[in-house]
């Protein structure tokens, strides 16, 4: 008799919603929220991002890739977190500086 054991590891993604849980109502509010996500929440390094600023079917594009879906975005950013933590080592602190939008 052969017994096979499968272990599944689930990674919790750190997506959040804004306190008002509503999408931004103006372009200025959207810019403020995205700026805050980048500079204060450091979502790129922490994986902690407020998803209420994005439509579920939002397209994300940069010079290296393009994909559709805020869930995919959260997953992609979340998968970077262990790499960042490894690279930072014991420092475990980083900061994003916004040069311009």
JSON list of C-alpha atoms in Angstrom, two decimals:
[
{"chain": "A", "resi": 1, "resn": "UNK", "atom": "CA", "xyz": [0.00, 0.00, 0.00]},
{"chain": "A", "resi": 2, "resn": "UNK", "atom": "CA", "xyz": [1.31, 3.43, -0.97]},
{"chain": "A", "resi": 3, "resn": "UNK", "atom": "CA", "xyz": [0.22, 6.54, 0.88]},
{"chain": "A", "resi": 4, "resn": "UNK", "atom": "CA", "xyz": [0.60, 9.97, -0.68]},
{"chain": "A", "resi": 5, "resn": "UNK", "atom": "CA", "xyz": [0.42, 13.10, 1.43]},
{"chain": "A", "resi": 6, "resn": "UNK", "atom": "CA", "xyz": [-0.18, 16.47, -0.18]},
{"chain": "A", "resi": 7, "resn": "UNK", "atom": "CA", "xyz": [0.50, 19.69, 1.67]},
{"chain": "A", "resi": 8, "resn": "UNK", "atom": "CA", "xyz": [-1.03, 22.92, 0.47]},
{"chain": "A", "resi": 9, "resn": "UNK", "atom": "CA", "xyz": [0.37, 26.24, 1.57]},
{"chain": "A", "resi": 10, "resn": "UNK", "atom": "CA", "xyz": [-1.86, 29.28, 1.33]},
{"chain": "A", "resi": 11, "resn": "UNK", "atom": "CA", "xyz": [-0.31, 32.72, 1.20]},
{"chain": "A", "resi": 12, "resn": "UNK", "atom": "CA", "xyz": [-2.52, 35.49, 2.54]},
{"chain": "A", "resi": 13, "resn": "UNK", "atom": "CA", "xyz": [-2.39, 38.51, 0.29]},
{"chain": "A", "resi": 14, "resn": "UNK", "atom": "CA", "xyz": [-2.43, 41.82, 2.07]},
{"chain": "A", "resi": 15, "resn": "UNK", "atom": "CA", "xyz": [-5.07, 43.57, 0.05]},
{"chain": "A", "resi": 16, "resn": "UNK", "atom": "CA", "xyz": [-7.26, 46.02, 1.90]},
{"chain": "A", "resi": 17, "resn": "UNK", "atom": "CA", "xyz": [-10.07, 48.36, 1.13]},
{"chain": "A", "resi": 18, "resn": "UNK", "atom": "CA", "xyz": [-10.29, 52.00, 2.02]},
{"chain": "A", "resi": 19, "resn": "UNK", "atom": "CA", "xyz": [-12.23, 53.00, 5.12]},
{"chain": "A", "resi": 20, "resn": "UNK", "atom": "CA", "xyz": [-15.08, 54.25, 2.99]},
{"chain": "A", "resi": 21, "resn": "UNK", "atom": "CA", "xyz": [-14.83, 51.11, 0.81]},
{"chain": "A", "resi": 22, "resn": "UNK", "atom": "CA", "xyz": [-15.91, 53.14, -2.21]},
{"chain": "A", "resi": 23, "resn": "UNK", "atom": "CA", "xyz": [-14.02, 53.90, -5.38]},
{"chain": "A", "resi": 24, "resn": "UNK", "atom": "CA", "xyz": [-12.62, 57.40, -5.76]},
{"chain": "A", "resi": 25, "resn": "UNK", "atom": "CA", "xyz": [-15.13, 59.92, -7.09]},
{"chain": "A", "resi": 26, "resn": "UNK", "atom": "CA", "xyz": [-12.73, 62.31, -8.81]},
{"chain": "A", "resi": 27, "resn": "UNK", "atom": "CA", "xyz": [-9.45, 62.03, -10.70]},
{"chain": "A", "resi": 28, "resn": "UNK", "atom": "CA", "xyz": [-7.81, 64.05, -7.91]},
{"chain": "A", "resi": 29, "resn": "UNK", "atom": "CA", "xyz": [-9.00, 61.58, -5.26]},
{"chain": "A", "resi": 30, "resn": "UNK", "atom": "CA", "xyz": [-7.72, 58.68, -7.37]},
{"chain": "A", "resi": 31, "resn": "UNK", "atom": "CA", "xyz": [-4.32, 60.35, -7.69]},
{"chain": "A", "resi": 32, "resn": "UNK", "atom": "CA", "xyz": [-4.21, 61.00, -3.93]},
{"chain": "A", "resi": 33, "resn": "UNK", "atom": "CA", "xyz": [-5.09, 57.39, -3.12]},
{"chain": "A", "resi": 34, "resn": "UNK", "atom": "CA", "xyz": [-2.57, 55.91, -5.53]},
{"chain": "A", "resi": 35, "resn": "UNK", "atom": "CA", "xyz": [0.12, 58.30, -4.29]},
{"chain": "A", "resi": 36, "resn": "UNK", "atom": "CA", "xyz": [-0.62, 57.26, -0.70]},
{"chain": "A", "resi": 37, "resn": "UNK", "atom": "CA", "xyz": [-0.49, 53.57, -1.64]},
{"chain": "A", "resi": 38, "resn": "UNK", "atom": "CA", "xyz": [2.93, 54.05, -3.14]},
{"chain": "A", "resi": 39, "resn": "UNK", "atom": "CA", "xyz": [4.54, 56.43, -0.64]},
{"chain": "A", "resi": 40, "resn": "UNK", "atom": "CA", "xyz": [2.86, 55.59, 2.70]},
{"chain": "A", "resi": 41, "resn": "UNK", "atom": "CA", "xyz": [1.71, 51.98, 2.39]},
{"chain": "A", "resi": 42, "resn": "UNK", "atom": "CA", "xyz": [4.72, 51.02, 0.25]},
{"chain": "A", "resi": 43, "resn": "UNK", "atom": "CA", "xyz": [2.51, 48.45, -1.51]},
{"chain": "A", "resi": 44, "resn": "UNK", "atom": "CA", "xyz": [5.28, 47.51, -3.91]},
{"chain": "A", "resi": 45, "resn": "UNK", "atom": "CA", "xyz": [7.44, 46.29, -1.01]},
{"chain": "A", "resi": 46, "resn": "UNK", "atom": "CA", "xyz": [4.79, 45.14, 1.47]},
{"chain": "A", "resi": 47, "resn": "UNK", "atom": "CA", "xyz": [1.99, 43.78, -0.71]},
{"chain": "A", "resi": 48, "resn": "UNK", "atom": "CA", "xyz": [-0.43, 45.87, 1.35]},
{"chain": "A", "resi": 49, "resn": "UNK", "atom": "CA", "xyz": [-2.67, 47.62, -1.19]},
{"chain": "A", "resi": 50, "resn": "UNK", "atom": "CA", "xyz": [-6.09, 49.23, -1.10]},
{"chain": "A", "resi": 51, "resn": "UNK", "atom": "CA", "xyz": [-8.00, 47.62, -3.96]},
{"chain": "A", "resi": 52, "resn": "UNK", "atom": "CA", "xyz": [-10.97, 50.01, -3.81]},
{"chain": "A", "resi": 53, "resn": "UNK", "atom": "CA", "xyz": [-9.24, 52.38, -6.24]},
{"chain": "A", "resi": 54, "resn": "UNK", "atom": "CA", "xyz": [-9.29, 49.76, -9.00]},
{"chain": "A", "resi": 55, "resn": "UNK", "atom": "CA", "xyz": [-12.06, 48.18, -11.05]},
{"chain": "A", "resi": 56, "resn": "UNK", "atom": "CA", "xyz": [-12.02, 44.38, -10.88]},
{"chain": "A", "resi": 57, "resn": "UNK", "atom": "CA", "xyz": [-11.22, 44.25, -14.63]},
{"chain": "A", "resi": 58, "resn": "UNK", "atom": "CA", "xyz": [-8.59, 47.02, -14.58]},
{"chain": "A", "resi": 59, "resn": "UNK", "atom": "CA", "xyz": [-5.71, 46.60, -17.07]},
{"chain": "A", "resi": 60, "resn": "UNK", "atom": "CA", "xyz": [-2.22, 46.96, -15.61]},
{"chain": "A", "resi": 61, "resn": "UNK", "atom": "CA", "xyz": [0.58, 47.69, -18.07]},
{"chain": "A", "resi": 62, "resn": "UNK", "atom": "CA", "xyz": [4.23, 48.57, -17.69]},
{"chain": "A", "resi": 63, "resn": "UNK", "atom": "CA", "xyz": [7.16, 48.23, -20.09]},
{"chain": "A", "resi": 64, "resn": "UNK", "atom": "CA", "xyz": [7.65, 44.52, -19.28]},
{"chain": "A", "resi": 65, "resn": "UNK", "atom": "CA", "xyz": [4.13, 43.06, -18.99]},
{"chain": "A", "resi": 66, "resn": "UNK", "atom": "CA", "xyz": [0.41, 43.64, -19.18]},
{"chain": "A", "resi": 67, "resn": "UNK", "atom": "CA", "xyz": [-2.50, 41.82, -17.54]},
{"chain": "A", "resi": 68, "resn": "UNK", "atom": "CA", "xyz": [-6.13, 42.33, -16.59]},
{"chain": "A", "resi": 69, "resn": "UNK", "atom": "CA", "xyz": [-7.61, 42.07, -13.12]},
{"chain": "A", "resi": 70, "resn": "UNK", "atom": "CA", "xyz": [-7.03, 43.61, -9.73]},
{"chain": "A", "resi": 71, "resn": "UNK", "atom": "CA", "xyz": [-6.86, 40.12, -8.18]},
{"chain": "A", "resi": 72, "resn": "UNK", "atom": "CA", "xyz": [-3.97, 39.28, -10.52]},
{"chain": "A", "resi": 73, "resn": "UNK", "atom": "CA", "xyz": [-2.28, 42.55, -9.56]},
{"chain": "A", "resi": 74, "resn": "UNK", "atom": "CA", "xyz": [-2.60, 41.75, -5.85]},
{"chain": "A", "resi": 75, "resn": "UNK", "atom": "CA", "xyz": [-1.25, 38.26, -6.50]},
{"chain": "A", "resi": 76, "resn": "UNK", "atom": "CA", "xyz": [1.69, 39.57, -8.54]},
{"chain": "A", "resi": 77, "resn": "UNK", "atom": "CA", "xyz": [2.64, 42.17, -5.92]},
{"chain": "A", "resi": 78, "resn": "UNK", "atom": "CA", "xyz": [2.16, 39.63, -3.13]},
{"chain": "A", "resi": 79, "resn": "UNK", "atom": "CA", "xyz": [4.53, 37.20, -4.85]},
{"chain": "A", "resi": 80, "resn": "UNK", "atom": "CA", "xyz": [7.26, 39.86, -4.76]},
{"chain": "A", "resi": 81, "resn": "UNK", "atom": "CA", "xyz": [7.07, 40.26, -0.97]},
{"chain": "A", "resi": 82, "resn": "UNK", "atom": "CA", "xyz": [9.15, 37.15, -0.06]},
{"chain": "A", "resi": 83, "resn": "UNK", "atom": "CA", "xyz": [11.81, 38.22, -2.56]},
{"chain": "A", "resi": 84, "resn": "UNK", "atom": "CA", "xyz": [11.94, 41.73, -1.10]},
{"chain": "A", "resi": 85, "resn": "UNK", "atom": "CA", "xyz": [12.10, 40.32, 2.44]},
{"chain": "A", "resi": 86, "resn": "UNK", "atom": "CA", "xyz": [14.96, 38.04, 1.42]},
{"chain": "A", "resi": 87, "resn": "UNK", "atom": "CA", "xyz": [16.87, 40.86, -0.24]},
{"chain": "A", "resi": 88, "resn": "UNK", "atom": "CA", "xyz": [16.36, 43.22, 2.70]},
{"chain": "A", "resi": 89, "resn": "UNK", "atom": "CA", "xyz": [17.50, 40.65, 5.23]},
{"chain": "A", "resi": 90, "resn": "UNK", "atom": "CA", "xyz": [17.43, 41.95, 8.79]},
{"chain": "A", "resi": 91, "resn": "UNK", "atom": "CA", "xyz": [16.72, 45.53, 7.67]},
{"chain": "A", "resi": 92, "resn": "UNK", "atom": "CA", "xyz": [13.09, 44.70, 6.78]},
{"chain": "A", "resi": 93, "resn": "UNK", "atom": "CA", "xyz": [12.41, 48.35, 6.02]},
{"chain": "A", "resi": 94, "resn": "UNK", "atom": "CA", "xyz": [12.17, 50.16, 2.73]},
{"chain": "A", "resi": 95, "resn": "UNK", "atom": "CA", "xyz": [10.51, 53.25, 1.38]},
{"chain": "A", "resi": 96, "resn": "UNK", "atom": "CA", "xyz": [9.11, 54.24, -1.99]},
{"chain": "A", "resi": 97, "resn": "UNK", "atom": "CA", "xyz": [9.74, 57.74, -3.20]},
{"chain": "A", "resi": 98, "resn": "UNK", "atom": "CA", "xyz": [7.42, 59.12, -5.83]},
{"chain": "A", "resi": 99, "resn": "UNK", "atom": "CA", "xyz": [9.35, 61.24, -8.32]},
{"chain": "A", "resi": 100, "resn": "UNK", "atom": "CA", "xyz": [6.39, 62.27, -10.44]},
{"chain": "A", "resi": 101, "resn": "UNK", "atom": "CA", "xyz": [3.05, 61.12, -11.84]}
]
